[in-house]
Short mmCIF file of C-alpha atoms and ligand atoms in Angstrom, two decimals:
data_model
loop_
_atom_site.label_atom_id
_atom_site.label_comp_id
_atom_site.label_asym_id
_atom_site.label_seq_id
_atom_site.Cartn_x
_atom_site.Cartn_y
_atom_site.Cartn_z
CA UNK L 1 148.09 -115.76 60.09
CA UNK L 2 145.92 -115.77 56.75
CA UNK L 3 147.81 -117.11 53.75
CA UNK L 4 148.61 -115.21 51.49
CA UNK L 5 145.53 -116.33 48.53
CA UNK L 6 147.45 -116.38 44.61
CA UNK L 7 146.27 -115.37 41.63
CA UNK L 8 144.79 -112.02 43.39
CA UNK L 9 146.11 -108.04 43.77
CA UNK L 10 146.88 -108.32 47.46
CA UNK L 11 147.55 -105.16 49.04
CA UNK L 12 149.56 -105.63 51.97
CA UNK L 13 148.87 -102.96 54.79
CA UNK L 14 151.16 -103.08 57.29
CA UNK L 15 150.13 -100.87 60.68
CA UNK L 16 152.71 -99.40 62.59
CA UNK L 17 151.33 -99.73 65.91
CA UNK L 18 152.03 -103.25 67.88
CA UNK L 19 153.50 -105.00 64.58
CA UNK L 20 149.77 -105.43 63.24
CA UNK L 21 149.87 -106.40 59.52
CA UNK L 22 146.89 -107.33 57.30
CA UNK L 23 146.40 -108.38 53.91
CA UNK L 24 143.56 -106.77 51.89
CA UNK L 25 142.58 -109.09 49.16
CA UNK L 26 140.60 -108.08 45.77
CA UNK L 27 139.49 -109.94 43.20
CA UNK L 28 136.01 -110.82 41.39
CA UNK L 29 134.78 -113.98 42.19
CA UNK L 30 136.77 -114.53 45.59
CA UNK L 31 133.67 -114.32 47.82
CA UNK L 32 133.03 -118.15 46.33
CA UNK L 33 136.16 -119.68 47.67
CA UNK L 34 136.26 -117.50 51.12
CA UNK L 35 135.20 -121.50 52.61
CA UNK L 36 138.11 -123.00 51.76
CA UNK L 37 140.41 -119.69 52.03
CA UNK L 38 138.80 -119.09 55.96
CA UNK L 39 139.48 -122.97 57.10
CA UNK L 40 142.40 -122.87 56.41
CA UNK L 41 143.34 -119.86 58.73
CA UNK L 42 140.59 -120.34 61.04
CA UNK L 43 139.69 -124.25 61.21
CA UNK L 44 138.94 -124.85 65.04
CA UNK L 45 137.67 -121.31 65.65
CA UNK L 46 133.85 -120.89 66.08
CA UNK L 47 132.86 -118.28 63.63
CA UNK L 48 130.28 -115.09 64.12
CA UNK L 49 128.71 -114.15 61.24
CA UNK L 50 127.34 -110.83 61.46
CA UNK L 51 125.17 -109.46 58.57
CA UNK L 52 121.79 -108.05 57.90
CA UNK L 53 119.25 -109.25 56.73
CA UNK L 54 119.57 -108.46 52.55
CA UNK L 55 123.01 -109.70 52.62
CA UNK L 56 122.20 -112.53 55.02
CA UNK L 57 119.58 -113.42 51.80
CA UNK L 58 121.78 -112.52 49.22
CA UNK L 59 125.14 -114.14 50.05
CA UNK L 60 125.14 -115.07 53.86
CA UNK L 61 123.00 -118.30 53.58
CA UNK L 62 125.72 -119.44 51.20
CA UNK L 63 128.78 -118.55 53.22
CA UNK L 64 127.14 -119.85 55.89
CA UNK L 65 126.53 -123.08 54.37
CA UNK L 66 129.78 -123.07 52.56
CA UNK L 67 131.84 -122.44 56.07
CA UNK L 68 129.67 -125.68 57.92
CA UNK L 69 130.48 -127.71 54.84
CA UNK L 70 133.88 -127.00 54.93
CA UNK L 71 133.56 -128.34 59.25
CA UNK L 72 133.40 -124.70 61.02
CA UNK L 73 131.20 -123.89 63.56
CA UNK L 74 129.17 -120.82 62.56
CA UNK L 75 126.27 -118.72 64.30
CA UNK L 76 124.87 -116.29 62.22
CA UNK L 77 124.14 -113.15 63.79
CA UNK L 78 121.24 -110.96 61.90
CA UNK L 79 120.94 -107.17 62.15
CA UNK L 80 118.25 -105.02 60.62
CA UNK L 81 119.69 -103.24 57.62
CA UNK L 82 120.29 -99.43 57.99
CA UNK L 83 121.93 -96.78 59.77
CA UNK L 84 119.88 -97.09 62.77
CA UNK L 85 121.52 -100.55 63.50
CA UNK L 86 124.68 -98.62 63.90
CA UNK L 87 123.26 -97.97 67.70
CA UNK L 88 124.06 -98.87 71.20
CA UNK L 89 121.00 -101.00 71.38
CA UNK L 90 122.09 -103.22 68.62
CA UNK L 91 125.62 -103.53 69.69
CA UNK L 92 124.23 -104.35 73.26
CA UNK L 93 121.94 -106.94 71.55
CA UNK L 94 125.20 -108.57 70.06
CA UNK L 95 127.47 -108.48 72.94
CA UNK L 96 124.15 -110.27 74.74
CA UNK L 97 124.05 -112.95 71.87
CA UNK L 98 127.55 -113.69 71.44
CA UNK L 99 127.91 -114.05 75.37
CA UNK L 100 125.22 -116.30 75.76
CA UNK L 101 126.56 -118.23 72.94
CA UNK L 102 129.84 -119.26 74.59
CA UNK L 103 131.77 -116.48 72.37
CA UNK L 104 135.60 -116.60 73.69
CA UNK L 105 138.66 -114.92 73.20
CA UNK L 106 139.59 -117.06 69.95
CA UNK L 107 136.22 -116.41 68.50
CA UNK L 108 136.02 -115.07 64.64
CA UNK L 109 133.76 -112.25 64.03
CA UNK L 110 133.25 -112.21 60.13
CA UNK L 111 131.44 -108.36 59.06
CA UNK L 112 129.52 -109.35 55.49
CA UNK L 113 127.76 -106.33 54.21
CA UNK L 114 127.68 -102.87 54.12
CA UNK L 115 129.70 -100.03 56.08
CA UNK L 116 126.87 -99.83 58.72
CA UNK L 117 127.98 -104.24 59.52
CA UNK L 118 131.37 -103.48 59.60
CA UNK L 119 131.32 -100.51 61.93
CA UNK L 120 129.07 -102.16 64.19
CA UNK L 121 130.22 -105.49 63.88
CA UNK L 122 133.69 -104.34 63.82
CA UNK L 123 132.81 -102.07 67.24
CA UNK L 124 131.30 -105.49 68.96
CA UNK L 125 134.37 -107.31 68.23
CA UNK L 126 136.50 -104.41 69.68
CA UNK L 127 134.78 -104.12 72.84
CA UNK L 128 133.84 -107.73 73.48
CA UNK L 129 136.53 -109.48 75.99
CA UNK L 130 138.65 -106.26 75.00
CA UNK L 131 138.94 -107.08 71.57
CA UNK L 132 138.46 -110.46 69.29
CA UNK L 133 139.17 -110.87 65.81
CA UNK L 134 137.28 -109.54 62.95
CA UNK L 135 137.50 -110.16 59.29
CA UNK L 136 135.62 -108.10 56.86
CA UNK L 137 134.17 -108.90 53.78
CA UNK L 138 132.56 -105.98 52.17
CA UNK L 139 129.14 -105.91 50.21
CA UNK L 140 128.78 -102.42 49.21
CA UNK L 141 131.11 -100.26 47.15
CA UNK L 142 131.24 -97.58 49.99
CA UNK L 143 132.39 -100.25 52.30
CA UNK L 144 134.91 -101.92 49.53
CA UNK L 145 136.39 -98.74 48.97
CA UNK L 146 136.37 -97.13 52.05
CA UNK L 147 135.04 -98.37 55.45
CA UNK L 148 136.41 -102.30 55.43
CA UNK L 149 140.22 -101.23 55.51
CA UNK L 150 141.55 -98.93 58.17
CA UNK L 151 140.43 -100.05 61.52
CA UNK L 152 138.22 -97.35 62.64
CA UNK L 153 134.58 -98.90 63.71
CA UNK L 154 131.85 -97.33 65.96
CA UNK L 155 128.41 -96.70 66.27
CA UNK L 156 126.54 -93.63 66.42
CA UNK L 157 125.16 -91.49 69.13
CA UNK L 158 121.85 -89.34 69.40
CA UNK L 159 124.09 -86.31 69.34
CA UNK L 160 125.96 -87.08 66.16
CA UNK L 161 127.02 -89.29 64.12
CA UNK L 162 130.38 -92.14 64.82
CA UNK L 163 130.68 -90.20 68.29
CA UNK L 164 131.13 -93.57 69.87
CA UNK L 165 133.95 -96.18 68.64
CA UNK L 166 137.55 -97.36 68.42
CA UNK L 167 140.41 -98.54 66.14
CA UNK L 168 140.25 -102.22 65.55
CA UNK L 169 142.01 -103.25 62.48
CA UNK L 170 140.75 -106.26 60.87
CA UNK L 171 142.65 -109.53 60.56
CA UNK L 172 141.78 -109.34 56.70
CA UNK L 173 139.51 -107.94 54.11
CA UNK L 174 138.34 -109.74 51.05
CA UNK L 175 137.10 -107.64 48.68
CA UNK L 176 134.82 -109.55 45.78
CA UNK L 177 133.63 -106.43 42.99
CA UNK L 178 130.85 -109.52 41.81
CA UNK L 179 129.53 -108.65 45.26
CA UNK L 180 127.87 -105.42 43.71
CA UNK L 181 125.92 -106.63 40.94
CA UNK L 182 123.04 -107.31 43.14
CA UNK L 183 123.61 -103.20 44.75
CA UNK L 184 120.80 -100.95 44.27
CA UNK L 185 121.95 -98.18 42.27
CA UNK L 186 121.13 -95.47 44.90
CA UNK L 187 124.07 -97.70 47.02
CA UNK L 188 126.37 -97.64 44.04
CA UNK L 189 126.38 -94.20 43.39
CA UNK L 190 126.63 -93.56 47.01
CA UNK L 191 130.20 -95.87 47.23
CA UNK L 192 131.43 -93.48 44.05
CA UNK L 193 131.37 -90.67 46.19
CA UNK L 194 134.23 -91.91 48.65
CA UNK L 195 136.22 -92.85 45.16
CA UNK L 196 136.11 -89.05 44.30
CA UNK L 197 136.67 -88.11 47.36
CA UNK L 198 139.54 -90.23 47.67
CA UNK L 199 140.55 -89.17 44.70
CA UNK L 200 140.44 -85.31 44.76
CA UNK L 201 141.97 -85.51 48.27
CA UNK L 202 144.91 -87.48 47.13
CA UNK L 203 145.42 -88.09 44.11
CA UNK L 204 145.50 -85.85 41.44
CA UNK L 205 145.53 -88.55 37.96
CA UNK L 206 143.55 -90.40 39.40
CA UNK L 207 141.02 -87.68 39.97
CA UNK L 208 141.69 -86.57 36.51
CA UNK L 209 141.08 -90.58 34.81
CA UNK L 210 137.97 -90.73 37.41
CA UNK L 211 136.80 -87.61 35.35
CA UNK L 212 136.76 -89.50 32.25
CA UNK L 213 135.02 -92.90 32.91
CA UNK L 214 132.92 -92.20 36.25
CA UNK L 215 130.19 -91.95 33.90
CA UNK L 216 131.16 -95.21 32.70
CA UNK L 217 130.97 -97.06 35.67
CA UNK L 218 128.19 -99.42 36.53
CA UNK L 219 127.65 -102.37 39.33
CA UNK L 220 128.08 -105.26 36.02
CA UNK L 221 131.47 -103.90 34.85
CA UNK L 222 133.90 -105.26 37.04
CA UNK L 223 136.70 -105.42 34.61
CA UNK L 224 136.62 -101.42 34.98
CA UNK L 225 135.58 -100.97 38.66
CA UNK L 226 138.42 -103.40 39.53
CA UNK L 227 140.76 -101.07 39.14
CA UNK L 228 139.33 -98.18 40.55
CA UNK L 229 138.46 -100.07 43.36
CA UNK L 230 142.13 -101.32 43.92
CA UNK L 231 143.68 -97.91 43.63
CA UNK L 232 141.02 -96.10 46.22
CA UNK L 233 142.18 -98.74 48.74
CA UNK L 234 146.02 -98.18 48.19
CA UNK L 235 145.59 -94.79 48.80
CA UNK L 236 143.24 -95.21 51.43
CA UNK L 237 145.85 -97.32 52.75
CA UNK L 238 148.78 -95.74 52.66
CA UNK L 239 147.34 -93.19 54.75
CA UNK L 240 146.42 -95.17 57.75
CA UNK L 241 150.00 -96.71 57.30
CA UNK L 242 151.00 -93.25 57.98
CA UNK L 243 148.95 -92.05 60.68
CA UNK L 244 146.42 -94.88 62.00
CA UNK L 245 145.21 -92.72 64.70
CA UNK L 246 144.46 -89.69 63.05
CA UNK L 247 146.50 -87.65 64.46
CA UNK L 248 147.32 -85.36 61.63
CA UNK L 249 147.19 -86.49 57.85
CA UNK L 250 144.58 -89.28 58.10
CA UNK L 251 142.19 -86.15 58.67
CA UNK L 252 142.99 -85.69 54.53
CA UNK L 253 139.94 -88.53 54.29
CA UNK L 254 137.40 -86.25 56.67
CA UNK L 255 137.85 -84.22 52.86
CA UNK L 256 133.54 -83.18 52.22
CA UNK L 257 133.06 -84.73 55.87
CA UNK L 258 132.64 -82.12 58.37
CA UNK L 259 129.40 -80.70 56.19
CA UNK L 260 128.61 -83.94 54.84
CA UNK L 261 127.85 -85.88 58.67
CA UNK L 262 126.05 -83.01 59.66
CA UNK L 263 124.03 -82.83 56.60
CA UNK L 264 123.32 -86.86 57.05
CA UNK L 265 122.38 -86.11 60.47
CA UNK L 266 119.84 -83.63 59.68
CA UNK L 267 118.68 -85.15 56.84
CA UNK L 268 117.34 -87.95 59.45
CA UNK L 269 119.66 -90.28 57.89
CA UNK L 270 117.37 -90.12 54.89
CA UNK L 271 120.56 -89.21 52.69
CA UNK L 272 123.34 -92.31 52.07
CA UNK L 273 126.29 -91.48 53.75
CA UNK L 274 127.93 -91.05 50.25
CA UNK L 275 125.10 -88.89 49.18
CA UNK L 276 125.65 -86.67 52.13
CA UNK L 277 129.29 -86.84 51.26
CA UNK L 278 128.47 -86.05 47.84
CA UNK L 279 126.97 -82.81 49.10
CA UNK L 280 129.44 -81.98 51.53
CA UNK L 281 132.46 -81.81 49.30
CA UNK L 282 130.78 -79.61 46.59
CA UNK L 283 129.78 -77.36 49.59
CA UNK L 284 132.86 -77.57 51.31
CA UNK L 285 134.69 -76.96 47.81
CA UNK L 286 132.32 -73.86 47.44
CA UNK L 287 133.15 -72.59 50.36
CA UNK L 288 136.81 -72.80 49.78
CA UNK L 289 136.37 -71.01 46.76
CA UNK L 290 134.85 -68.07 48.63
CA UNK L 291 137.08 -68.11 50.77
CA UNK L 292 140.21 -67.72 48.39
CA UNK L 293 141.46 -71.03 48.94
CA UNK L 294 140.74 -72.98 46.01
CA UNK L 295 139.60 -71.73 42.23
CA UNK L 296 136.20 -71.11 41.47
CA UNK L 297 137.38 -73.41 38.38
CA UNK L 298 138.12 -76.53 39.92
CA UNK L 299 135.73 -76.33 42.88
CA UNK L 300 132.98 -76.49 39.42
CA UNK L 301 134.96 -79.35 37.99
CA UNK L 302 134.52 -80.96 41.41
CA UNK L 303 130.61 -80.47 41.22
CA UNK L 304 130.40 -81.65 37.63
CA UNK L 305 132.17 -85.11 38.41
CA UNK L 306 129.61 -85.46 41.13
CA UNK L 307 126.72 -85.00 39.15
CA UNK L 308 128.39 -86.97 35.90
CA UNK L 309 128.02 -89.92 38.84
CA UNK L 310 124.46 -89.35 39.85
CA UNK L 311 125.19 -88.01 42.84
CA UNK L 312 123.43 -84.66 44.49
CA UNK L 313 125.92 -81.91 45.19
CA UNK L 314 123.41 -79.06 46.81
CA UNK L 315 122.27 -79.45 50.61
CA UNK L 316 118.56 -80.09 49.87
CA UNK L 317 116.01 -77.30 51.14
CA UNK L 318 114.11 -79.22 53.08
CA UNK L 319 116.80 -79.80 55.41
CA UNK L 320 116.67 -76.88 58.20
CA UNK L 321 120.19 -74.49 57.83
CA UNK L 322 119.71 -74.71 62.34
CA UNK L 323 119.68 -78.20 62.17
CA UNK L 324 122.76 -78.58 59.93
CA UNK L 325 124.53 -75.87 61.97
CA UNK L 326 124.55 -77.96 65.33
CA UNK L 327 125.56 -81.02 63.41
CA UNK L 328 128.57 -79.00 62.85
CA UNK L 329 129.29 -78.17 66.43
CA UNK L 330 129.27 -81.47 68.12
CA UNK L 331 130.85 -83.11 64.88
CA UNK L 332 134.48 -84.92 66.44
CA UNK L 333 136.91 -82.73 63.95
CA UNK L 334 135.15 -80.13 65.75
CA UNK L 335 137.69 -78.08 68.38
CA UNK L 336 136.02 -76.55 71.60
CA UNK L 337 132.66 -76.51 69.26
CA UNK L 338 134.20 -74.55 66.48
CA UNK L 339 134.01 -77.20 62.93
CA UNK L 340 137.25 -77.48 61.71
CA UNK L 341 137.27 -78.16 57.98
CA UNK L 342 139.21 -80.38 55.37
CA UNK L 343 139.51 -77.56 52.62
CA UNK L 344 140.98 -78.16 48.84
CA UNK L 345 143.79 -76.02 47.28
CA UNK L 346 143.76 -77.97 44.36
CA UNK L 347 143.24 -81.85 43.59
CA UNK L 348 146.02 -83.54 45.71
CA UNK L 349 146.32 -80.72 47.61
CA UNK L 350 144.70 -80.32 50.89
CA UNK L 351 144.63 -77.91 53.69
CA UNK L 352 143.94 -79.60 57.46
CA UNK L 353 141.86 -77.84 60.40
CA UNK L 354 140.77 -74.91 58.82
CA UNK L 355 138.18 -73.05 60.56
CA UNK L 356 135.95 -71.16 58.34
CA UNK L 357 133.62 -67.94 59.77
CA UNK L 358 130.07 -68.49 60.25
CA UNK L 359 128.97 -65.95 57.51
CA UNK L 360 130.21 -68.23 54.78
CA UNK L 361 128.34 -70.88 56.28
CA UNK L 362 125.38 -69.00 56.74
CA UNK L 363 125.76 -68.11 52.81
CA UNK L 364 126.14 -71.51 51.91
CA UNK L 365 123.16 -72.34 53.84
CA UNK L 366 120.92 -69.40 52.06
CA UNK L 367 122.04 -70.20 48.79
CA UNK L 368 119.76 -73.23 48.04
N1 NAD R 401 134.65 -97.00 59.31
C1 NAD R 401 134.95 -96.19 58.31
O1 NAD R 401 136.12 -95.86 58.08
C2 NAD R 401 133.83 -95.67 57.44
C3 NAD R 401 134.14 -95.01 56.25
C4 NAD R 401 133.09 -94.59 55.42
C5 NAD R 401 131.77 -94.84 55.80
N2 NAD R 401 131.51 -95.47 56.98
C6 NAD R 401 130.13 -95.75 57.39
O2 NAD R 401 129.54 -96.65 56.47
C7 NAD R 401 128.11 -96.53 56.57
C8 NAD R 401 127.50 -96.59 55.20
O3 NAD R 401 127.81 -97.82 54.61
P1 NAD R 401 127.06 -98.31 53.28
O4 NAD R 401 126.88 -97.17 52.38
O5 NAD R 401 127.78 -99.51 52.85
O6 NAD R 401 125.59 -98.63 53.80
P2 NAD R 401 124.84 -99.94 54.37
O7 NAD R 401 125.76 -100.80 55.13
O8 NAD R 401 123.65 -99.40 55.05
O9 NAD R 401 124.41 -100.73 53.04
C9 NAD R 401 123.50 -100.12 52.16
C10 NAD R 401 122.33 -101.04 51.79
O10 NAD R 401 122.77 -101.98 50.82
C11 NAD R 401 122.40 -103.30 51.20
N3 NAD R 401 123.42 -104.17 50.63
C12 NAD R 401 124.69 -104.33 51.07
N4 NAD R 401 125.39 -105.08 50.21
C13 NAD R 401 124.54 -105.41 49.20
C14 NAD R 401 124.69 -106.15 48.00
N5 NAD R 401 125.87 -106.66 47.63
N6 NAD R 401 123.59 -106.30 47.19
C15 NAD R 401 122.41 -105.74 47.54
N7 NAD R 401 122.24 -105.01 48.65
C16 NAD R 401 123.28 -104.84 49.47
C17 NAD R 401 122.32 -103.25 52.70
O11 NAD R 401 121.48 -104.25 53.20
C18 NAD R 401 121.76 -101.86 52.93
O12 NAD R 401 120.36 -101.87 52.81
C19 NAD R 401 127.85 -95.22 57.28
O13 NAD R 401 127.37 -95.49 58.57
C20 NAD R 401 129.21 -94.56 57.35
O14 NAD R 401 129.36 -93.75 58.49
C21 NAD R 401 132.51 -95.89 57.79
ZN1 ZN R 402 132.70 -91.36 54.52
#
């Protein structure tokens, strides 16, 4: 249903599951002609624009004025930037706007911003009327990267984080890398840590040219990140082409996951989700390393790229080992309470649904 834009990679994902099929379109400079590219497709739809409110500053107001220009009716619906707005309140709050608003089954939900707007924007348009259409156009590198393509969206609950959700694929993402000049660099840093992950999961030269320029990288240099950015979403994509639901090697991505959400969790959501990441895959590779799994050589190689990227790779002390510990146990990889673990072999090479023994938790927890 959306045409096929030239002049721009396109990666096409196709979905196995009821002949769904999406394009995911990168390339800098796109987010200025999304107007013209979105009446096209979408002409006599009325249009939700979901953001928050730095984005809605930053690039909403324009898209918003660019989309009435071009003859669309468009609402603009604000959320309050953060993790917390990934909550049952807010997506209540939506459901109650949109409804009010005349929102119908051929209604456009368009997510602008960071992960946190797409997975709650992307949960309202699941649930609402059992499901209306969403497009996403990511803001952060995280979200570019990572959460925009792949269809799962949610919110999360007071026991743990993404606990509440569902697969709704998008009908397109348009990815613009000019998007992140304006990212702080906390954000930017945070979005690298899903391209290593990514990476050492999947890809092993990749991983190994990630090595070399990560400390290269910055938010102005799109002519590098580009790339990087295209190849983390192939990957990332032919994954989900393989197993959407997750039922086996989609659980590759969960790689630094299981310790990283419980670590955000505790942390109070204090940490970015990539920072917690960050931390959860130089634990995790630790661990593996104890355990006899991976080489105390490459789970150090994974710690240095980390840190060559800014990024913390040691569960900070002030976070309480009791609190982390019961993150763990209601996490959803979790079977019958018992964390089940993404572990590392080697770059590329992952084991799935390990369970590791509380003592070399507990020493992973002491060791700070
Ligand atoms: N659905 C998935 O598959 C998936 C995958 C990975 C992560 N996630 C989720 O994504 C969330 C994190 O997303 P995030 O890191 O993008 O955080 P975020 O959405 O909170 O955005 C970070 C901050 O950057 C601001 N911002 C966004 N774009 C900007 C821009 N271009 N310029 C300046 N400021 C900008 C936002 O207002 C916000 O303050 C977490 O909740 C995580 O669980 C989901
Ligand atoms: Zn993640």
């Amino acid at each position: 249903v959306y045409p096929h834009v030239s002049k721009m990679p396109t990666i096409n994902i196709s979905i196995a599951s009821p002949g769904h099929r999406y394009g995911v379109h990168i390339e800098s400079g796109l987010f200025g002609r999304l107007p013209s590219i979105l009446y096209r497709s979408a002409a006599r739809r009325t249009v939700w624009l979901v953001t928050d409110s730095n984005v809605l500053r930053l690039y909403g107001r324009s898209l918003q004025h660019g989309l009435t220009v071009a003859g669309m009716d468009v609402t603009v619906v604000e959320i309050s930037p953060g993790e917390g707005s990934k909550s049952w309140k807010t997506a209540h709050a939506l459901h109650t706007q949109m409804l009010r608003h005349g929102v119908d089954r051929k209604s456009l939900v368009i997510a602008l911003g960071g992960g946190v707007v797409g997975d709650v924007a992307g949960f309202v348009a699941a649930t609402l009327l059992r499901g209306i259409d969403v497009i996403q156009v990511p803001t952060t590198l995280l979200a570019q990267v990572d959460s925009s393509t792949g269809g799962k969206v949610g919110i999360n609950h007071p026991l743990g984080k993404n606990l509440v959700g569902a697969f709704h694929h998008p009908s397109a993402v348009y990815i613009d890398p000019e998007l992140l000049r304006t990212l702080p660099a906390r954000e930017f840093r945070s979005g690298l840590a899903e391209v290593i992950k990514t990476a050492a999961a999947l890809d092993r030269r990749f991983f190994a040219h990630l090595t070399r320029i990560v400390p290269r990288l910055n938010r102005t240099n799109d002519a590098a990140l580009a790339p990087v950015i295209t190849r983390a979403v192939r990957l990332k994509a032919a994954v989900v082409e393989h197993d959407e639901r997750e039922t086996d090697f989609r659980k590759v991505l969960n790689l630094g996951h299981t310790i990283g959400h419980a670590v955000e969790a505790a942390s109070g959501f204090q940490l970015r989700h990539g920072e917690a990441v960050a931390i959860g895959l130089a634990a995790e590779a630790r661990i593996a390393a104890r355990m006899g799994i991976l080489s105390l050589r490459d789970a150090g190689h994974l710690a240095s790229v980390l840190s060559s990227a800014g990024l913390p790779t040691r569960i900070p002390r002030s976070i309480k080992a009791a609190a982390v510990l019961r993150g763990l146990s209601v996490d959803k990889k979790s079977d019958r309470g018992t964390p089940r673990f993404v572990m590392l072999r080697r770059p590329a090479d992952c084991l799935i649904g390990v369970a590791v023994p509380t003592a070399f938790l507990a020493e992973e927890l002491a060791r700070r």
